[in-house]
Amino acid sequence: MHACSCLKTLYSEACVEFTSIKGFKDILPEESGYWQMIETKVRRLLHLFCFSEIRTPLLEKTALFSRGIGQDTDIVSKEMYSLKDSKGRSLTLRPEATAAVVRAYIQNRLYEKQPLQKLFTIGPMFRHERPQKGRLRQFHQINVELFGDPGPGSDADIIMLALELFRVLGLTDLTLHLNSLGCQHCRPHFKEKLNRYLADKRQDLCADCKRRAETNPLRVFDCKVPGCRAVMANAPSIIDSLCDACVLHFQRLQEYLTSLGVSFELDHHLVRGLDYYTRTTFEIQTERLGAQNAVAGGGRYDALMELLGGPPYPAIGFAVGMERVIALLKEMGPAGKESPDLFVAALGERAQEIAFKWIQQLRKADLATEMDYSSRSLKAQLKYADRIGARKVLMIGDNELNSGTAILRDMSTGSQDEVKLDGLIERLCEGIRSHE
Ligand code: HAM
């Protein structure tokens, strides 16, 4: 029996001892095409919008997130993966990127280098939530932050980037939801108003929200418990409490978007689940993913830099959930597979040796090339070449080597040609490339 079939039989009978952790997923080769396509298109778009990449560590001091995101948020109070290191310091796997990017921005004094900074980062985040469709414990975000501009123009540009990102990925049927959460001047008035509204409704709130109503009433809007939702459905709207400067900012943003032909829905309950937001908040939502309907979310956070010990610097950003984007893309069809341009089917030891040299040469010439290492029958090799989607197959054996020729098969049409070995590699590179 062939070694591979032996292994297959063995493992199908044995039970798998090690599996990945619940909510942590492998990205298998059949899915990686989506990830590569998204990253390639998004990186190109971010370049057009003049963003530069920043990469921060996955592990940070816990206090960065508890202070930055807010103690009363679900993320900090329930969802962080925290651990103690050997010196007893509390560390946390980043549940989001914004606080970490701001930390890096302050620590590296990036604000001194250039007043306006546009940064993006792509990578995994960790939240201990209940896994379900579109919700994982390790998930990936494309995270975008703009530092140094307080005006509604940068809000509009950031929102345009978020929308453009979905357009280049070919995703439609998305809705932009927009709100303003006011600033440090007007938010306290709204909190008082909310407190008064909630005062005689405590008995209808869940235990968490009873506490939140005291400490941070805005967070009651995040609660998914039906009783709390019913209470918040009639809660006062923050828009009625905005100060003049916040009203003007929000109006200007809407004018920008309208002038660009962007439609949006005002959603006065859109408080987002993180404490750092000021003024503009937004989400891009879909109706096709069930409960996890936000494919991107973000907003302005003008006070976060100072809160984390930096200079007072305005900022706005957003993050896209990549698994949710892929779920939407999958509905549209399979991702383009990474298939070889050429498969070399070599029969016999001499042909194998020569083929091995050729594939190195062809790869250097930028052609994705594969061969069979174990010298199986021609039929088995052709079957395999077909399975991995090779566009062409070059067949050589002792006879061909003696006559200085080989056979080139086009896998899409099945047609075969005899080709001369002399200068073959150069001609193959040219021929295959001219069909790209
Ligand atoms: P967020 O709304 O918590 O915002 O997350 C942004 C996006 O990440 C969500 O809209 C969703 O698509 C995705 N996401 C969140 N949690 C999960 C999960 N458990 N599984 C799968 N996808 C998930 C932030 O993280 C902010 N830092 C965004 C931001 C950047 N605001 C300003 N700058």
Tab-separated table of C-alpha atoms and ligand atoms in Angstrom:
chain	number	residue	atom	x	y	z
A	1	MET	CA	0.000	0.000	0.000
A	2	HIS	CA	1.195	3.548	-0.734
A	3	ALA	CA	2.524	5.484	2.308
A	4	CYS	CA	-0.201	8.147	2.024
A	5	SER	CA	-3.077	5.661	1.967
A	6	CYS	CA	-1.534	3.916	4.994
A	7	LEU	CA	-1.548	7.162	6.951
A	8	LYS	CA	-5.086	7.958	5.862
A	9	THR	CA	-6.360	4.603	7.149
A	10	LEU	CA	-4.464	4.980	10.395
A	11	TYR	CA	-5.764	8.481	11.156
A	12	SER	CA	-9.339	7.928	10.124
A	13	GLU	CA	-9.457	5.176	12.750
A	14	ALA	CA	-7.707	7.068	15.535
A	15	CYS	CA	-9.465	9.859	17.382
A	16	VAL	CA	-7.795	13.274	17.181
A	17	GLU	CA	-6.116	14.044	20.465
A	18	PHE	CA	-5.375	17.732	19.965
A	19	THR	CA	-7.937	20.092	18.564
A	20	SER	CA	-7.895	23.884	18.393
A	21	ILE	CA	-9.448	25.874	21.238
A	22	LYS	CA	-13.167	26.684	20.982
A	23	GLY	CA	-13.645	29.906	19.011
A	24	PHE	CA	-10.116	29.696	17.552
A	25	LYS	CA	-10.138	28.597	13.933
A	26	ASP	CA	-7.602	27.255	11.465
A	27	ILE	CA	-7.525	29.083	8.170
A	28	LEU	CA	-7.177	26.202	5.735
A	29	PRO	CA	-5.662	26.384	2.240
A	30	GLU	CA	-9.098	26.337	0.579
A	31	GLU	CA	-9.968	29.547	2.446
A	32	SER	CA	-6.646	31.337	2.276
A	33	GLY	CA	-7.456	32.641	-1.226
A	34	TYR	CA	-10.100	34.917	0.331
A	35	TRP	CA	-7.638	36.253	2.925
A	36	GLN	CA	-4.980	36.960	0.325
A	37	MET	CA	-7.440	38.620	-2.036
A	38	ILE	CA	-8.808	40.861	0.742
A	39	GLU	CA	-5.361	41.861	1.975
A	40	THR	CA	-4.043	42.592	-1.513
A	41	LYS	CA	-7.011	44.776	-2.474
A	42	VAL	CA	-7.217	46.511	0.896
A	43	ARG	CA	-3.486	47.259	1.055
A	44	ARG	CA	-3.716	48.841	-2.403
A	45	LEU	CA	-6.702	50.944	-1.324
A	46	LEU	CA	-4.991	52.020	1.907
A	47	HIS	CA	-2.038	53.131	-0.177
A	48	LEU	CA	-4.378	55.252	-2.327
A	49	PHE	CA	-5.706	56.882	0.854
A	50	CYS	CA	-2.062	57.435	1.994
A	51	PHE	CA	-2.079	55.128	5.047
A	52	SER	CA	1.076	53.454	6.387
A	53	GLU	CA	1.259	50.169	8.196
A	54	ILE	CA	1.988	49.800	11.891
A	55	ARG	CA	2.333	46.427	13.648
A	56	THR	CA	2.009	46.299	17.409
A	57	PRO	CA	2.510	43.306	19.746
A	58	LEU	CA	-0.391	40.946	20.420
A	59	LEU	CA	0.237	41.109	24.158
A	60	GLU	CA	-0.028	44.380	26.090
A	61	LYS	CA	-0.356	45.457	29.716
A	62	THR	CA	-3.929	44.839	30.867
A	63	ALA	CA	-4.271	48.394	32.206
A	64	LEU	CA	-3.892	49.772	28.667
A	65	PHE	CA	-7.176	48.172	27.654
A	66	SER	CA	-9.056	48.611	30.933
A	67	ARG	CA	-8.267	52.320	30.934
A	68	GLY	CA	-8.550	52.822	27.171
A	69	ILE	CA	-11.682	50.798	26.394
A	70	GLY	CA	-13.353	51.348	29.779
A	71	GLN	CA	-13.852	49.203	32.863
A	72	ASP	CA	-17.640	48.916	32.416
A	73	THR	CA	-17.550	47.692	28.831
A	74	ASP	CA	-18.312	44.042	28.070
A	75	ILE	CA	-14.904	43.741	26.414
A	76	VAL	CA	-13.003	44.686	29.566
A	77	SER	CA	-15.332	43.279	32.212
A	78	LYS	CA	-16.017	39.902	30.554
A	79	GLU	CA	-14.095	39.201	27.388
A	80	MET	CA	-10.380	39.740	27.846
A	81	TYR	CA	-7.829	36.937	27.721
A	82	SER	CA	-5.602	38.056	30.584
A	83	LEU	CA	-2.718	36.249	32.203
A	84	LYS	CA	-0.074	36.916	34.809
A	85	ASP	CA	3.583	36.708	33.782
A	86	SER	CA	6.280	35.231	36.036
A	87	LYS	CA	6.648	38.579	37.803
A	88	GLY	CA	2.929	38.765	38.547
A	89	ARG	CA	2.209	41.507	35.972
A	90	SER	CA	-1.184	41.343	34.314
A	91	LEU	CA	-0.981	41.083	30.521
A	92	THR	CA	-3.783	40.800	27.974
A	93	LEU	CA	-4.065	39.495	24.432
A	94	ARG	CA	-5.298	42.547	22.529
A	95	PRO	CA	-9.095	42.544	22.246
A	96	GLU	CA	-8.878	45.398	19.707
A	97	ALA	CA	-6.124	47.417	18.068
A	98	THR	CA	-6.970	51.067	18.742
A	99	ALA	CA	-5.651	51.308	22.316
A	100	ALA	CA	-2.463	49.490	21.280
A	101	VAL	CA	-1.900	51.731	18.244
A	102	VAL	CA	-2.437	54.826	20.410
A	103	ARG	CA	0.040	53.422	22.954
A	104	ALA	CA	2.618	52.919	20.195
A	105	TYR	CA	1.890	56.383	18.811
A	106	ILE	CA	2.553	57.996	22.199
A	107	GLN	CA	5.514	55.804	23.155
A	108	ASN	CA	7.297	56.406	19.841
A	109	ARG	CA	6.317	60.103	19.800
A	110	LEU	CA	4.977	59.731	16.282
A	111	TYR	CA	3.072	63.003	16.728
A	112	GLU	CA	6.435	64.830	16.666
A	113	LYS	CA	7.314	63.402	13.256
A	114	GLN	CA	4.265	64.575	11.387
A	115	PRO	CA	1.124	66.339	12.647
A	116	LEU	CA	-1.228	64.161	10.615
A	117	GLN	CA	-0.651	60.425	10.744
A	118	LYS	CA	-2.653	57.754	8.973
A	119	LEU	CA	-1.957	54.250	10.225
A	120	PHE	CA	-3.396	50.823	9.598
A	121	THR	CA	-2.817	47.399	11.050
A	122	ILE	CA	-4.153	43.991	10.043
A	123	GLY	CA	-4.160	41.026	12.390
A	124	PRO	CA	-5.790	38.888	15.051
A	125	MET	CA	-7.745	40.151	18.084
A	126	PHE	CA	-8.969	38.075	21.030
A	127	ARG	CA	-12.268	38.289	22.886
A	128	HIS	CA	-13.762	35.616	25.112
A	129	GLU	CA	-17.285	35.869	23.679
A	130	ARG	CA	-19.735	33.036	23.107
A	131	PRO	CA	-18.766	31.723	19.659
A	132	GLN	CA	-21.503	31.735	17.032
A	133	LYS	CA	-21.896	32.481	13.337
A	134	GLY	CA	-19.696	35.526	12.622
A	135	ARG	CA	-18.358	35.628	16.183
A	136	LEU	CA	-15.055	34.036	17.148
A	137	ARG	CA	-12.710	34.268	20.085
A	138	GLN	CA	-9.749	34.861	17.820
A	139	PHE	CA	-10.852	36.996	14.912
A	140	HIS	CA	-9.080	39.327	12.512
A	141	GLN	CA	-9.509	43.021	11.887
A	142	ILE	CA	-8.358	45.521	9.338
A	143	ASN	CA	-7.886	48.462	11.651
A	144	VAL	CA	-7.508	52.023	10.407
A	145	GLU	CA	-6.653	55.113	12.479
A	146	LEU	CA	-6.183	58.781	11.519
A	147	PHE	CA	-4.445	61.008	14.078
A	148	GLY	CA	-4.200	64.779	14.246
A	149	ASP	CA	-7.315	66.219	12.620
A	150	PRO	CA	-10.397	67.263	14.599
A	151	GLY	CA	-12.667	68.296	11.715
A	152	PRO	CA	-15.642	66.592	10.049
A	153	GLY	CA	-13.657	66.368	6.779
A	154	SER	CA	-11.472	63.608	8.214
A	155	ASP	CA	-14.586	61.842	9.543
A	156	ALA	CA	-16.013	61.909	6.016
A	157	ASP	CA	-12.745	60.677	4.466
A	158	ILE	CA	-12.495	57.814	6.961
A	159	ILE	CA	-16.099	56.792	6.282
A	160	MET	CA	-15.467	57.003	2.514
A	161	LEU	CA	-12.472	54.709	2.979
A	162	ALA	CA	-14.602	52.209	4.906
A	163	LEU	CA	-17.255	52.244	2.159
A	164	GLU	CA	-14.679	52.078	-0.628
A	165	LEU	CA	-13.103	49.071	1.050
A	166	PHE	CA	-16.337	47.116	0.715
A	167	ARG	CA	-16.803	48.354	-2.855
A	168	VAL	CA	-13.383	47.113	-3.996
A	169	LEU	CA	-14.149	43.764	-2.405
A	170	GLY	CA	-17.362	43.612	-4.428
A	171	LEU	CA	-19.675	43.671	-1.407
A	172	THR	CA	-22.977	45.459	-1.744
A	173	ASP	CA	-26.239	45.665	0.221
A	174	LEU	CA	-24.574	47.281	3.201
A	175	THR	CA	-25.986	50.108	5.286
A	176	LEU	CA	-24.063	52.917	6.907
A	177	HIS	CA	-25.368	53.762	10.391
A	178	LEU	CA	-24.334	57.074	11.864
A	179	ASN	CA	-24.536	58.756	15.258
A	180	SER	CA	-22.832	61.375	17.398
A	181	LEU	CA	-22.017	60.750	21.052
A	182	GLY	CA	-21.129	64.345	21.889
A	183	CYS	CA	-18.041	65.503	23.724
A	184	GLN	CA	-16.832	65.937	27.295
A	185	HIS	CA	-18.988	69.094	27.550
A	186	CYS	CA	-22.360	67.746	26.469
A	187	ARG	CA	-22.063	64.008	27.260
A	188	PRO	CA	-22.348	64.501	31.065
A	189	HIS	CA	-25.731	66.221	30.560
A	190	PHE	CA	-26.940	63.305	28.492
A	191	LYS	CA	-25.730	60.830	31.119
A	192	GLU	CA	-27.737	62.700	33.763
A	193	LYS	CA	-30.787	62.616	31.512
A	194	LEU	CA	-30.321	58.892	30.953
A	195	ASN	CA	-29.893	58.347	34.666
A	196	ARG	CA	-33.178	60.109	35.343
A	197	TYR	CA	-34.890	58.007	32.658
A	198	LEU	CA	-33.502	54.780	34.127
A	199	ALA	CA	-34.171	55.721	37.751
A	200	ASP	CA	-37.648	54.129	37.936
A	201	LYS	CA	-36.818	51.271	35.532
A	202	ARG	CA	-34.062	49.547	37.498
A	203	GLN	CA	-36.304	46.559	38.239
A	204	ASP	CA	-36.658	45.849	34.492
A	205	LEU	CA	-32.885	45.749	33.911
A	206	CYS	CA	-30.569	42.730	34.143
A	207	ALA	CA	-28.075	42.571	37.041
A	208	ASP	CA	-25.232	43.932	34.878
A	209	CYS	CA	-27.300	46.853	33.657
A	210	LYS	CA	-28.516	47.707	37.171
A	211	ARG	CA	-24.830	48.260	37.957
A	212	ARG	CA	-24.101	49.986	34.626
A	213	ALA	CA	-27.037	52.333	35.141
A	214	GLU	CA	-25.169	53.636	38.216
A	215	THR	CA	-21.627	53.721	36.859
A	216	ASN	CA	-21.892	54.197	33.089
A	217	PRO	CA	-25.497	54.393	31.826
A	218	LEU	CA	-24.479	54.662	28.162
A	219	ARG	CA	-23.349	51.026	28.352
A	220	VAL	CA	-26.943	49.900	28.987
A	221	PHE	CA	-27.474	50.519	25.243
A	222	ASP	CA	-25.015	47.643	24.525
A	223	CYS	CA	-27.056	45.048	26.419
A	224	LYS	CA	-28.647	42.282	24.345
A	225	VAL	CA	-31.013	41.078	27.117
A	226	PRO	CA	-34.586	41.559	25.768
A	227	GLY	CA	-35.812	43.326	28.956
A	228	CYS	CA	-32.977	45.870	28.794
A	229	ARG	CA	-33.516	46.348	25.064
A	230	ALA	CA	-37.181	47.093	25.649
A	231	VAL	CA	-36.274	49.697	28.272
A	232	MET	CA	-33.667	51.335	26.030
A	233	ALA	CA	-35.970	51.431	22.997
A	234	ASN	CA	-37.666	54.490	24.504
A	235	ALA	CA	-34.548	56.021	26.049
A	236	PRO	CA	-33.816	59.678	25.324
A	237	SER	CA	-31.771	60.402	22.204
A	238	ILE	CA	-28.264	61.746	22.633
A	239	ILE	CA	-28.759	63.980	19.602
A	240	ASP	CA	-31.105	66.185	21.635
A	241	SER	CA	-28.335	66.790	24.194
A	242	LEU	CA	-25.467	67.736	21.857
A	243	CYS	CA	-23.737	71.096	22.389
A	244	ASP	CA	-23.606	73.599	19.510
A	245	ALA	CA	-20.080	72.570	18.451
A	246	CYS	CA	-21.052	68.888	18.307
A	247	VAL	CA	-24.259	69.667	16.393
A	248	LEU	CA	-22.251	71.655	13.850
A	249	HIS	CA	-19.634	68.901	13.504
A	250	PHE	CA	-22.319	66.272	12.943
A	251	GLN	CA	-24.187	68.461	10.441
A	252	ARG	CA	-21.024	69.175	8.459
A	253	LEU	CA	-20.222	65.469	8.325
A	254	GLN	CA	-23.679	64.703	6.980
A	255	GLU	CA	-23.283	67.459	4.383
A	256	TYR	CA	-19.962	65.992	3.236
A	257	LEU	CA	-21.486	62.543	2.890
A	258	THR	CA	-24.592	63.806	1.128
A	259	SER	CA	-22.488	65.827	-1.318
A	260	LEU	CA	-20.579	62.617	-2.131
A	261	GLY	CA	-23.842	60.791	-2.789
A	262	VAL	CA	-23.501	58.555	0.274
A	263	SER	CA	-26.714	57.437	1.923
A	264	PHE	CA	-26.810	56.690	5.629
A	265	GLU	CA	-29.212	55.985	8.444
A	266	LEU	CA	-29.137	58.067	11.594
A	267	ASP	CA	-29.124	55.662	14.502
A	268	HIS	CA	-29.296	57.483	17.803
A	269	HIS	CA	-28.788	54.344	19.828
A	270	LEU	CA	-25.472	53.529	18.171
A	271	VAL	CA	-23.173	54.009	21.173
A	272	ARG	CA	-20.676	51.251	20.172
A	273	GLY	CA	-19.246	48.981	22.861
A	274	LEU	CA	-16.139	50.987	23.768
A	275	ASP	CA	-15.958	53.987	26.101
A	276	TYR	CA	-13.429	56.044	24.165
A	277	TYR	CA	-15.720	57.429	21.464
A	278	THR	CA	-16.526	61.127	21.214
A	279	ARG	CA	-18.731	62.738	18.560
A	280	THR	CA	-19.022	60.610	15.401
A	281	THR	CA	-19.704	56.892	15.655
A	282	PHE	CA	-20.586	54.678	12.714
A	283	GLU	CA	-21.164	51.090	11.728
A	284	ILE	CA	-21.494	49.340	8.402
A	285	GLN	CA	-24.108	46.645	8.729
A	286	THR	CA	-25.453	43.780	6.669
A	287	GLU	CA	-28.712	41.881	6.941
A	288	ARG	CA	-27.098	38.678	5.677
A	289	LEU	CA	-25.190	37.544	8.762
A	290	GLY	CA	-27.935	37.226	11.351
A	291	ALA	CA	-27.242	38.673	14.796
A	292	GLN	CA	-23.608	39.580	14.063
A	293	ASN	CA	-24.626	42.251	11.590
A	294	ALA	CA	-21.720	44.727	11.915
A	295	VAL	CA	-19.005	44.230	9.324
A	296	ALA	CA	-17.186	47.388	10.364
A	297	GLY	CA	-17.434	49.895	13.161
A	298	GLY	CA	-15.614	52.952	14.316
A	299	GLY	CA	-15.703	56.550	15.318
A	300	ARG	CA	-13.890	59.575	16.674
A	301	TYR	CA	-11.939	59.313	19.912
A	302	ASP	CA	-10.522	62.777	20.618
A	303	ALA	CA	-9.821	62.176	24.321
A	304	LEU	CA	-8.144	58.744	24.211
A	305	MET	CA	-4.621	59.973	23.551
A	306	GLU	CA	-4.652	62.125	26.690
A	307	LEU	CA	-6.354	59.406	28.722
A	308	LEU	CA	-3.439	57.104	27.889
A	309	GLY	CA	-0.839	59.706	28.872
A	310	GLY	CA	-0.171	61.387	25.507
A	311	PRO	CA	-0.698	64.927	24.223
A	312	PRO	CA	-4.242	66.049	23.412
A	313	TYR	CA	-4.553	64.726	19.877
A	314	PRO	CA	-7.799	64.182	18.003
A	315	ALA	CA	-8.280	60.871	16.212
A	316	ILE	CA	-10.796	58.803	14.274
A	317	GLY	CA	-10.734	55.256	12.983
A	318	PHE	CA	-12.599	52.051	12.311
A	319	ALA	CA	-12.094	48.320	12.117
A	320	VAL	CA	-13.446	45.738	9.691
A	321	GLY	CA	-14.153	42.182	10.851
A	322	MET	CA	-12.399	40.004	8.277
A	323	GLU	CA	-14.227	36.747	9.085
A	324	ARG	CA	-17.543	38.545	8.511
A	325	VAL	CA	-16.289	39.914	5.198
A	326	ILE	CA	-15.264	36.392	4.171
A	327	ALA	CA	-18.670	35.019	5.190
A	328	LEU	CA	-20.254	37.547	2.806
A	329	LEU	CA	-17.755	36.812	0.028
A	330	LYS	CA	-18.407	33.082	0.336
A	331	GLU	CA	-22.060	33.691	-0.468
A	332	MET	CA	-20.869	35.176	-3.761
A	333	GLY	CA	-18.827	32.124	-4.772
A	334	PRO	CA	-15.464	30.436	-4.273
A	335	ALA	CA	-12.247	32.416	-4.047
A	336	GLY	CA	-9.772	32.100	-6.919
A	337	LYS	CA	-7.564	29.105	-6.182
A	338	GLU	CA	-3.785	29.393	-6.128
A	339	SER	CA	-3.072	26.885	-8.896
A	340	PRO	CA	0.248	26.056	-10.543
A	341	ASP	CA	1.037	27.452	-13.988
A	342	LEU	CA	2.890	24.265	-14.846
A	343	PHE	CA	3.182	20.698	-13.573
A	344	VAL	CA	6.195	18.662	-14.673
A	345	ALA	CA	5.354	14.979	-14.929
A	346	ALA	CA	8.686	13.182	-15.021
A	347	LEU	CA	9.009	9.417	-15.505
A	348	GLY	CA	12.244	7.693	-14.531
A	349	GLU	CA	15.206	8.724	-12.431
A	350	ARG	CA	17.040	10.746	-15.091
A	351	ALA	CA	13.923	12.694	-16.065
A	352	GLN	CA	13.132	13.354	-12.383
A	353	GLU	CA	16.585	14.825	-11.799
A	354	ILE	CA	16.319	17.104	-14.804
A	355	ALA	CA	12.751	18.087	-13.936
A	356	PHE	CA	13.838	18.989	-10.431
A	357	LYS	CA	16.385	21.465	-11.852
A	358	TRP	CA	13.789	22.867	-14.282
A	359	ILE	CA	11.203	23.585	-11.621
A	360	GLN	CA	13.765	25.653	-9.656
A	361	GLN	CA	14.550	27.626	-12.838
A	362	LEU	CA	10.874	28.127	-13.710
A	363	ARG	CA	10.019	29.341	-10.208
A	364	LYS	CA	12.857	31.867	-10.407
A	365	ALA	CA	11.230	33.046	-13.648
A	366	ASP	CA	7.999	33.660	-11.653
A	367	LEU	CA	6.019	30.628	-12.779
A	368	ALA	CA	4.221	28.624	-10.088
A	369	THR	CA	5.574	25.156	-10.827
A	370	GLU	CA	4.983	21.759	-9.231
A	371	MET	CA	6.185	18.194	-9.827
A	372	ASP	CA	5.675	14.770	-8.366
A	373	TYR	CA	8.556	13.768	-6.117
A	374	SER	CA	7.832	10.048	-5.960
A	375	SER	CA	7.802	9.086	-9.645
A	376	ARG	CA	4.276	7.686	-9.777
A	377	SER	CA	2.707	6.469	-13.003
A	378	LEU	CA	1.934	9.050	-15.694
A	379	LYS	CA	-1.798	8.480	-15.150
A	380	ALA	CA	-1.477	9.194	-11.406
A	381	GLN	CA	0.606	12.296	-12.060
A	382	LEU	CA	-1.879	13.674	-14.596
A	383	LYS	CA	-4.728	13.038	-12.183
A	384	TYR	CA	-2.870	14.900	-9.458
A	385	ALA	CA	-2.000	17.804	-11.812
A	386	ASP	CA	-5.686	18.071	-12.646
A	387	ARG	CA	-6.685	18.027	-8.966
A	388	ILE	CA	-4.374	20.901	-8.072
A	389	GLY	CA	-5.595	22.875	-11.082
A	390	ALA	CA	-2.324	23.020	-13.100
A	391	ARG	CA	-2.804	24.957	-16.337
A	392	LYS	CA	-0.224	22.984	-18.317
A	393	VAL	CA	1.622	19.697	-17.848
A	394	LEU	CA	5.058	18.991	-19.291
A	395	MET	CA	5.664	15.254	-19.699
A	396	ILE	CA	9.160	13.809	-19.991
A	397	GLY	CA	10.587	10.305	-19.777
A	398	ASP	CA	13.646	8.461	-21.065
A	399	ASN	CA	12.312	8.332	-24.649
A	400	GLU	CA	11.696	12.060	-24.715
A	401	LEU	CA	15.119	12.816	-23.246
A	402	ASN	CA	16.764	10.650	-25.910
A	403	SER	CA	14.875	12.341	-28.732
A	404	GLY	CA	15.386	15.858	-27.274
A	405	THR	CA	11.626	16.473	-27.046
A	406	ALA	CA	8.843	16.550	-24.445
A	407	ILE	CA	5.052	16.654	-24.522
A	408	LEU	CA	3.183	19.736	-23.372
A	409	ARG	CA	-0.460	19.279	-22.469
A	410	ASP	CA	-2.958	22.097	-22.091
A	411	MET	CA	-5.152	20.955	-19.210
A	412	SER	CA	-8.153	23.076	-20.109
A	413	THR	CA	-8.456	21.802	-23.700
A	414	GLY	CA	-6.648	18.446	-23.379
A	415	SER	CA	-4.575	19.199	-26.506
A	416	GLN	CA	-0.954	17.994	-26.589
A	417	ASP	CA	2.075	19.233	-28.551
A	418	GLU	CA	5.537	17.855	-29.007
A	419	VAL	CA	8.043	20.523	-27.958
A	420	LYS	CA	11.836	20.674	-28.406
A	421	LEU	CA	13.862	20.548	-25.178
A	422	ASP	CA	16.391	23.013	-26.519
A	423	GLY	CA	15.442	26.487	-25.178
A	424	LEU	CA	12.267	24.986	-23.705
A	425	ILE	CA	12.360	26.752	-20.341
A	426	GLU	CA	12.626	30.210	-21.951
A	427	ARG	CA	9.794	29.399	-24.357
A	428	LEU	CA	7.627	28.050	-21.543
A	429	CYS	CA	8.076	31.218	-19.520
A	430	GLU	CA	7.138	33.321	-22.524
A	431	GLY	CA	4.249	31.101	-23.606
A	432	ILE	CA	2.599	30.757	-20.233
A	433	ARG	CA	3.074	34.410	-19.393
A	434	SER	CA	1.557	35.595	-22.666
A	435	HIS	CA	-1.658	33.809	-21.634
A	436	GLU	CA	-1.881	35.602	-18.283
B	1	HAM	P1	-15.551	46.766	17.274
B	1	HAM	O1	-16.910	47.225	16.850
B	1	HAM	O2	-15.428	46.160	18.598
B	1	HAM	O3	-14.607	48.025	17.150
B	1	HAM	O4	-14.992	45.751	16.190
B	1	HAM	C1	-14.935	46.111	14.823
B	1	HAM	C2	-15.408	44.957	13.969
B	1	HAM	O5	-14.693	43.763	14.306
B	1	HAM	C3	-16.864	44.583	14.174
B	1	HAM	O6	-17.709	45.412	13.408
B	1	HAM	C4	-16.891	43.132	13.678
B	1	HAM	O7	-16.985	43.122	12.257
B	1	HAM	C5	-15.524	42.622	14.091
B	1	HAM	N1	-15.632	41.830	15.327
B	1	HAM	C6	-15.707	42.278	16.595
B	1	HAM	N2	-15.779	41.252	17.452
B	1	HAM	C7	-15.756	40.114	16.725
B	1	HAM	C8	-15.786	38.715	17.023
B	1	HAM	N3	-15.846	38.273	18.273
B	1	HAM	N4	-15.739	37.825	15.998
B	1	HAM	C9	-15.660	38.248	14.715
B	1	HAM	N5	-15.609	39.570	14.373
B	1	HAM	C10	-15.654	40.483	15.353
B	1	HAM	C11	-13.291	48.002	17.465
B	1	HAM	O8	-12.640	47.018	17.676
B	1	HAM	C12	-12.659	49.376	17.424
B	1	HAM	N6	-11.270	49.255	17.836
B	1	HAM	C13	-12.775	49.968	16.030
B	1	HAM	C14	-12.130	51.313	15.945
B	1	HAM	C15	-10.944	51.591	15.375
B	1	HAM	N7	-12.655	52.428	16.404
B	1	HAM	C16	-11.807	53.416	16.162
B	1	HAM	N8	-10.765	52.915	15.557
